[in-house]
């Protein structure tokens, strides 16, 4: 399956995932993975259907909501607004049921939507609130560093990335994120800047 993905043979990868779903129908990871591939393949409605199917089985699936955000980002702001309302209602339930970690993950998703919408100040406020609540969580520092990079505030970005590097555990999947994605983030920031210059 991974080989098919690397070759961008998404339809063939989906055939393999369907076999895995048949073999392990209770494993929620396979339908999630299938829906993500469908996004790459341009099958947005099928992806949406898949993520909704996961949420019908696990109403607090952070990964499924993340998938819906990716789908919504291609459909427009009205859909993202509807997703925010759904996530906010789940955050309220998490707080009532003392599911603190899931609530934090869902709040991070709301900040991600704000970034997609270009509302960087709103996103930063969410991340800053998360830091006040739990200073040892490395994720808000990483996200703030990326936003400051997009805003061309290098000194502030570097401060946040240093905090992130100090806190992220060795061997954590996020440790590779910094090296793999920072060049891409900087290139994206340059692209945004170039587009602004072109409009002015």
PDB file of C-alpha atoms in Angstrom:
ATOM      1  CA  UNK A   1       0.000   0.000   0.000  1.00  0.00           C
ATOM      2  CA  UNK A   2       2.793   2.417   0.914  1.00  0.00           C
ATOM      3  CA  UNK A   3       4.543   1.649  -2.384  1.00  0.00           C
ATOM      4  CA  UNK A   4       1.337   2.463  -4.301  1.00  0.00           C
ATOM      5  CA  UNK A   5       1.038   5.724  -2.352  1.00  0.00           C
ATOM      6  CA  UNK A   6       4.627   6.683  -3.152  1.00  0.00           C
ATOM      7  CA  UNK A   7       3.909   6.099  -6.836  1.00  0.00           C
ATOM      8  CA  UNK A   8       0.719   8.180  -6.513  1.00  0.00           C
ATOM      9  CA  UNK A   9      -1.333   5.172  -7.612  1.00  0.00           C
ATOM     10  CA  UNK A  10      -4.135   6.140  -5.252  1.00  0.00           C
ATOM     11  CA  UNK A  11      -6.875   3.947  -6.745  1.00  0.00           C
ATOM     12  CA  UNK A  12      -4.662   0.866  -6.373  1.00  0.00           C
ATOM     13  CA  UNK A  13      -3.841   1.860  -2.780  1.00  0.00           C
ATOM     14  CA  UNK A  14      -7.568   2.151  -2.023  1.00  0.00           C
ATOM     15  CA  UNK A  15      -8.165  -1.392  -3.355  1.00  0.00           C
ATOM     16  CA  UNK A  16      -5.566  -2.660  -0.862  1.00  0.00           C
ATOM     17  CA  UNK A  17      -7.110  -0.649   1.995  1.00  0.00           C
ATOM     18  CA  UNK A  18     -10.552  -2.109   1.174  1.00  0.00           C
ATOM     19  CA  UNK A  19      -9.021  -5.565   1.682  1.00  0.00           C
ATOM     20  CA  UNK A  20      -7.563  -4.442   5.031  1.00  0.00           C
ATOM     21  CA  UNK A  21     -10.971  -3.070   6.086  1.00  0.00           C
ATOM     22  CA  UNK A  22     -12.496  -6.436   5.183  1.00  0.00           C
ATOM     23  CA  UNK A  23      -9.866  -8.257   7.256  1.00  0.00           C
ATOM     24  CA  UNK A  24     -10.093  -5.868  10.232  1.00  0.00           C
ATOM     25  CA  UNK A  25     -13.573  -4.302  10.187  1.00  0.00           C
ATOM     26  CA  UNK A  26     -13.249  -3.019  13.763  1.00  0.00           C
ATOM     27  CA  UNK A  27      -9.996  -1.140  13.041  1.00  0.00           C
ATOM     28  CA  UNK A  28     -10.980   2.511  12.653  1.00  0.00           C
ATOM     29  CA  UNK A  29      -7.567   3.516  11.267  1.00  0.00           C
ATOM     30  CA  UNK A  30      -8.160   1.925   7.839  1.00  0.00           C
ATOM     31  CA  UNK A  31     -11.317   3.931   6.970  1.00  0.00           C
ATOM     32  CA  UNK A  32      -9.519   7.093   8.140  1.00  0.00           C
ATOM     33  CA  UNK A  33      -6.531   6.309   5.953  1.00  0.00           C
ATOM     34  CA  UNK A  34      -8.803   5.535   3.001  1.00  0.00           C
ATOM     35  CA  UNK A  35     -10.558   8.885   3.335  1.00  0.00           C
ATOM     36  CA  UNK A  36      -7.227  10.731   3.440  1.00  0.00           C
ATOM     37  CA  UNK A  37      -6.152   8.993   0.225  1.00  0.00           C
ATOM     38  CA  UNK A  38      -9.471   9.958  -1.366  1.00  0.00           C
ATOM     39  CA  UNK A  39      -8.677  13.614  -0.622  1.00  0.00           C
ATOM     40  CA  UNK A  40      -5.322  13.250  -2.410  1.00  0.00           C
ATOM     41  CA  UNK A  41      -7.173  11.554  -5.264  1.00  0.00           C
ATOM     42  CA  UNK A  42      -9.649  14.449  -5.543  1.00  0.00           C
ATOM     43  CA  UNK A  43     -12.620  12.360  -4.364  1.00  0.00           C
ATOM     44  CA  UNK A  44     -13.759  14.971  -1.851  1.00  0.00           C
ATOM     45  CA  UNK A  45     -17.341  13.755  -1.361  1.00  0.00           C
ATOM     46  CA  UNK A  46     -16.218  10.156  -0.832  1.00  0.00           C
ATOM     47  CA  UNK A  47     -13.661  11.385   1.699  1.00  0.00           C
ATOM     48  CA  UNK A  48     -16.333  13.394   3.529  1.00  0.00           C
ATOM     49  CA  UNK A  49     -18.601  10.338   3.635  1.00  0.00           C
ATOM     50  CA  UNK A  50     -15.747   8.252   5.067  1.00  0.00           C
ATOM     51  CA  UNK A  51     -14.884  10.728   7.813  1.00  0.00           C
ATOM     52  CA  UNK A  52     -18.557  11.050   8.768  1.00  0.00           C
ATOM     53  CA  UNK A  53     -18.721   7.254   8.937  1.00  0.00           C
ATOM     54  CA  UNK A  54     -15.842   7.221  11.413  1.00  0.00           C
ATOM     55  CA  UNK A  55     -17.536   9.914  13.510  1.00  0.00           C
ATOM     56  CA  UNK A  56     -20.709   7.834  13.630  1.00  0.00           C
ATOM     57  CA  UNK A  57     -18.591   5.116  15.282  1.00  0.00           C
ATOM     58  CA  UNK A  58     -16.418   7.428  17.389  1.00  0.00           C
ATOM     59  CA  UNK A  59     -18.012  10.884  17.879  1.00  0.00           C
ATOM     60  CA  UNK A  60     -14.789  12.210  19.471  1.00  0.00           C
ATOM     61  CA  UNK A  61     -12.385  11.118  16.724  1.00  0.00           C
ATOM     62  CA  UNK A  62      -9.934  14.013  16.426  1.00  0.00           C
ATOM     63  CA  UNK A  63      -8.446  12.508  13.256  1.00  0.00           C
ATOM     64  CA  UNK A  64     -11.872  12.334  11.572  1.00  0.00           C
ATOM     65  CA  UNK A  65     -12.557  15.989  12.409  1.00  0.00           C
ATOM     66  CA  UNK A  66      -9.103  16.847  11.069  1.00  0.00           C
ATOM     67  CA  UNK A  67     -10.102  15.113   7.830  1.00  0.00           C
ATOM     68  CA  UNK A  68     -13.352  17.068   7.647  1.00  0.00           C
ATOM     69  CA  UNK A  69     -11.337  20.279   8.045  1.00  0.00           C
ATOM     70  CA  UNK A  70      -9.200  19.271   5.049  1.00  0.00           C
ATOM     71  CA  UNK A  71     -12.388  18.625   3.073  1.00  0.00           C
ATOM     72  CA  UNK A  72     -13.980  21.878   4.306  1.00  0.00           C
ATOM     73  CA  UNK A  73     -10.896  23.892   3.365  1.00  0.00           C
ATOM     74  CA  UNK A  74     -11.630  23.009  -0.259  1.00  0.00           C
ATOM     75  CA  UNK A  75     -15.338  23.766   0.005  1.00  0.00           C
ATOM     76  CA  UNK A  76     -15.388  27.243   1.583  1.00  0.00           C
ATOM     77  CA  UNK A  77     -15.811  29.200   4.794  1.00  0.00           C
ATOM     78  CA  UNK A  78     -19.459  28.213   5.395  1.00  0.00           C
ATOM     79  CA  UNK A  79     -18.498  24.566   5.762  1.00  0.00           C
ATOM     80  CA  UNK A  80     -15.563  25.414   8.050  1.00  0.00           C
ATOM     81  CA  UNK A  81     -17.934  27.470  10.253  1.00  0.00           C
ATOM     82  CA  UNK A  82     -20.250  24.457  10.541  1.00  0.00           C
ATOM     83  CA  UNK A  83     -17.309  22.204  11.472  1.00  0.00           C
ATOM     84  CA  UNK A  84     -16.206  24.687  14.169  1.00  0.00           C
ATOM     85  CA  UNK A  85     -19.701  24.548  15.727  1.00  0.00           C
ATOM     86  CA  UNK A  86     -19.601  20.758  15.775  1.00  0.00           C
ATOM     87  CA  UNK A  87     -16.134  20.708  17.314  1.00  0.00           C
ATOM     88  CA  UNK A  88     -17.105  23.311  19.939  1.00  0.00           C
ATOM     89  CA  UNK A  89     -20.080  21.186  21.004  1.00  0.00           C
ATOM     90  CA  UNK A  90     -17.758  18.187  21.405  1.00  0.00           C
ATOM     91  CA  UNK A  91     -15.299  20.315  23.434  1.00  0.00           C
ATOM     92  CA  UNK A  92     -18.158  21.200  25.821  1.00  0.00           C
ATOM     93  CA  UNK A  93     -19.004  17.503  26.193  1.00  0.00           C
ATOM     94  CA  UNK A  94     -15.338  16.652  26.771  1.00  0.00           C
ATOM     95  CA  UNK A  95     -15.129  19.220  29.565  1.00  0.00           C
ATOM     96  CA  UNK A  96     -18.265  17.840  31.201  1.00  0.00           C
ATOM     97  CA  UNK A  97     -16.968  14.276  30.940  1.00  0.00           C
ATOM     98  CA  UNK A  98     -13.431  15.290  32.027  1.00  0.00           C
ATOM     99  CA  UNK A  99     -11.841  14.234  28.730  1.00  0.00           C
ATOM    100  CA  UNK A 100      -9.173  16.912  29.044  1.00  0.00           C
ATOM    101  CA  UNK A 101      -6.696  15.545  26.475  1.00  0.00           C
ATOM    102  CA  UNK A 102      -9.348  15.110  23.771  1.00  0.00           C
ATOM    103  CA  UNK A 103     -10.639  18.633  24.488  1.00  0.00           C
ATOM    104  CA  UNK A 104      -7.116  20.050  23.949  1.00  0.00           C
ATOM    105  CA  UNK A 105      -6.744  18.139  20.677  1.00  0.00           C
ATOM    106  CA  UNK A 106     -10.074  19.518  19.459  1.00  0.00           C
ATOM    107  CA  UNK A 107      -9.125  23.078  20.489  1.00  0.00           C
ATOM    108  CA  UNK A 108      -5.931  22.689  18.440  1.00  0.00           C
ATOM    109  CA  UNK A 109      -8.151  21.846  15.457  1.00  0.00           C
ATOM    110  CA  UNK A 110     -10.089  25.093  15.879  1.00  0.00           C
ATOM    111  CA  UNK A 111      -6.804  27.004  15.813  1.00  0.00           C
ATOM    112  CA  UNK A 112      -5.879  25.111  12.645  1.00  0.00           C
ATOM    113  CA  UNK A 113      -9.109  26.302  10.991  1.00  0.00           C
ATOM    114  CA  UNK A 114      -8.245  29.884  11.925  1.00  0.00           C
ATOM    115  CA  UNK A 115      -4.864  29.447  10.215  1.00  0.00           C
ATOM    116  CA  UNK A 116      -6.562  28.071   7.082  1.00  0.00           C
ATOM    117  CA  UNK A 117      -8.856  31.112   7.111  1.00  0.00           C
ATOM    118  CA  UNK A 118      -5.833  33.402   7.392  1.00  0.00           C
ATOM    119  CA  UNK A 119      -6.960  34.581  10.853  1.00  0.00           C
ATOM    120  CA  UNK A 120      -3.485  34.291  12.336  1.00  0.00           C
ATOM    121  CA  UNK A 121      -4.146  36.567  15.331  1.00  0.00           C
ATOM    122  CA  UNK A 122      -7.159  34.473  16.363  1.00  0.00           C
ATOM    123  CA  UNK A 123      -5.108  31.276  15.987  1.00  0.00           C
ATOM    124  CA  UNK A 124      -2.250  32.716  18.073  1.00  0.00           C
ATOM    125  CA  UNK A 125      -4.683  33.589  20.878  1.00  0.00           C
ATOM    126  CA  UNK A 126      -5.934  29.986  20.962  1.00  0.00           C
ATOM    127  CA  UNK A 127      -2.372  28.654  21.129  1.00  0.00           C
ATOM    128  CA  UNK A 128      -1.400  31.169  23.824  1.00  0.00           C
ATOM    129  CA  UNK A 129      -4.403  30.130  25.932  1.00  0.00           C
ATOM    130  CA  UNK A 130      -3.375  26.486  25.548  1.00  0.00           C
ATOM    131  CA  UNK A 131       0.161  27.333  26.706  1.00  0.00           C
ATOM    132  CA  UNK A 132      -1.211  29.077  29.828  1.00  0.00           C
ATOM    133  CA  UNK A 133      -3.335  26.036  30.587  1.00  0.00           C
ATOM    134  CA  UNK A 134      -0.535  23.487  30.006  1.00  0.00           C
ATOM    135  CA  UNK A 135       2.961  24.985  29.475  1.00  0.00           C
ATOM    136  CA  UNK A 136       4.586  21.579  28.911  1.00  0.00           C
ATOM    137  CA  UNK A 137       2.563  20.722  25.795  1.00  0.00           C
ATOM    138  CA  UNK A 138       5.027  21.270  22.941  1.00  0.00           C
ATOM    139  CA  UNK A 139       2.440  21.469  20.133  1.00  0.00           C
ATOM    140  CA  UNK A 140       1.219  25.070  20.643  1.00  0.00           C
ATOM    141  CA  UNK A 141       4.824  26.307  20.529  1.00  0.00           C
ATOM    142  CA  UNK A 142       5.412  24.556  17.213  1.00  0.00           C
ATOM    143  CA  UNK A 143       2.192  25.970  15.775  1.00  0.00           C
ATOM    144  CA  UNK A 144       2.982  29.491  16.980  1.00  0.00           C
ATOM    145  CA  UNK A 145       6.443  29.222  15.429  1.00  0.00           C
ATOM    146  CA  UNK A 146       4.891  28.307  12.080  1.00  0.00           C
ATOM    147  CA  UNK A 147       2.460  31.248  12.246  1.00  0.00           C
ATOM    148  CA  UNK A 148       5.221  33.701  13.129  1.00  0.00           C
ATOM    149  CA  UNK A 149       7.208  32.294  10.191  1.00  0.00           C
ATOM    150  CA  UNK A 150       4.235  32.998   7.929  1.00  0.00           C
ATOM    151  CA  UNK A 151       4.038  36.499   9.391  1.00  0.00           C
ATOM    152  CA  UNK A 152       7.760  37.011   8.652  1.00  0.00           C
ATOM    153  CA  UNK A 153       8.521  37.500  12.379  1.00  0.00           C
ATOM    154  CA  UNK A 154      11.692  35.435  12.470  1.00  0.00           C
ATOM    155  CA  UNK A 155      12.850  36.314  16.010  1.00  0.00           C
ATOM    156  CA  UNK A 156       9.495  35.440  17.548  1.00  0.00           C
ATOM    157  CA  UNK A 157       9.284  32.269  15.434  1.00  0.00           C
ATOM    158  CA  UNK A 158      12.757  31.193  16.608  1.00  0.00           C
ATOM    159  CA  UNK A 159      11.739  31.683  20.268  1.00  0.00           C
ATOM    160  CA  UNK A 160       8.714  29.435  19.834  1.00  0.00           C
ATOM    161  CA  UNK A 161      10.679  26.780  17.945  1.00  0.00           C
ATOM    162  CA  UNK A 162      13.320  26.741  20.713  1.00  0.00           C
ATOM    163  CA  UNK A 163      10.610  26.124  23.325  1.00  0.00           C
ATOM    164  CA  UNK A 164       9.161  23.388  21.127  1.00  0.00           C
ATOM    165  CA  UNK A 165      12.563  21.693  20.693  1.00  0.00           C
ATOM    166  CA  UNK A 166      13.160  21.727  24.459  1.00  0.00           C
ATOM    167  CA  UNK A 167       9.838  20.059  25.212  1.00  0.00           C
ATOM    168  CA  UNK A 168       9.275  17.540  22.405  1.00  0.00           C
ATOM    169  CA  UNK A 169      10.253  14.045  23.632  1.00  0.00           C
ATOM    170  CA  UNK A 170      13.115  12.262  21.865  1.00  0.00           C
ATOM    171  CA  UNK A 171      11.838   9.825  19.288  1.00  0.00           C
ATOM    172  CA  UNK A 172       8.388  11.437  19.158  1.00  0.00           C
ATOM    173  CA  UNK A 173       6.881  11.477  15.630  1.00  0.00           C
ATOM    174  CA  UNK A 174       6.857  15.302  15.795  1.00  0.00           C
ATOM    175  CA  UNK A 175      10.650  15.444  16.102  1.00  0.00           C
ATOM    176  CA  UNK A 176      10.972  14.843  12.368  1.00  0.00           C
ATOM    177  CA  UNK A 177       8.342  17.457  11.650  1.00  0.00           C
ATOM    178  CA  UNK A 178      10.650  20.355  12.341  1.00  0.00           C
ATOM    179  CA  UNK A 179      13.403  19.311   9.941  1.00  0.00           C
ATOM    180  CA  UNK A 180      11.066  17.988   7.256  1.00  0.00           C
ATOM    181  CA  UNK A 181       8.588  20.841   7.182  1.00  0.00           C
ATOM    182  CA  UNK A 182      10.356  24.045   8.135  1.00  0.00           C
ATOM    183  CA  UNK A 183      11.806  24.564   4.658  1.00  0.00           C
ATOM    184  CA  UNK A 184       8.336  24.026   3.196  1.00  0.00           C
ATOM    185  CA  UNK A 185       6.863  26.505   5.703  1.00  0.00           C
ATOM    186  CA  UNK A 186       9.479  29.128   4.847  1.00  0.00           C
ATOM    187  CA  UNK A 187       8.854  28.647   1.124  1.00  0.00           C
ATOM    188  CA  UNK A 188       5.126  28.999   1.722  1.00  0.00           C
ATOM    189  CA  UNK A 189       5.712  32.204   3.688  1.00  0.00           C
ATOM    190  CA  UNK A 190       7.749  33.547   0.776  1.00  0.00           C
ATOM    191  CA  UNK A 191       4.940  32.600  -1.635  1.00  0.00           C
ATOM    192  CA  UNK A 192       2.378  34.465   0.511  1.00  0.00           C
ATOM    193  CA  UNK A 193       4.672  37.488   0.597  1.00  0.00           C
ATOM    194  CA  UNK A 194       5.146  37.392  -3.183  1.00  0.00           C
ATOM    195  CA  UNK A 195       1.380  37.221  -3.735  1.00  0.00           C
ATOM    196  CA  UNK A 196       0.882  40.252  -1.470  1.00  0.00           C
ATOM    197  CA  UNK A 197       3.512  42.167  -3.431  1.00  0.00           C
ATOM    198  CA  UNK A 198       1.783  41.217  -6.666  1.00  0.00           C
ATOM    199  CA  UNK A 199      -1.544  42.556  -5.437  1.00  0.00           C
ATOM    200  CA  UNK A 200      -0.158  45.840  -4.128  1.00  0.00           C
TER     201      UNK A 200
END
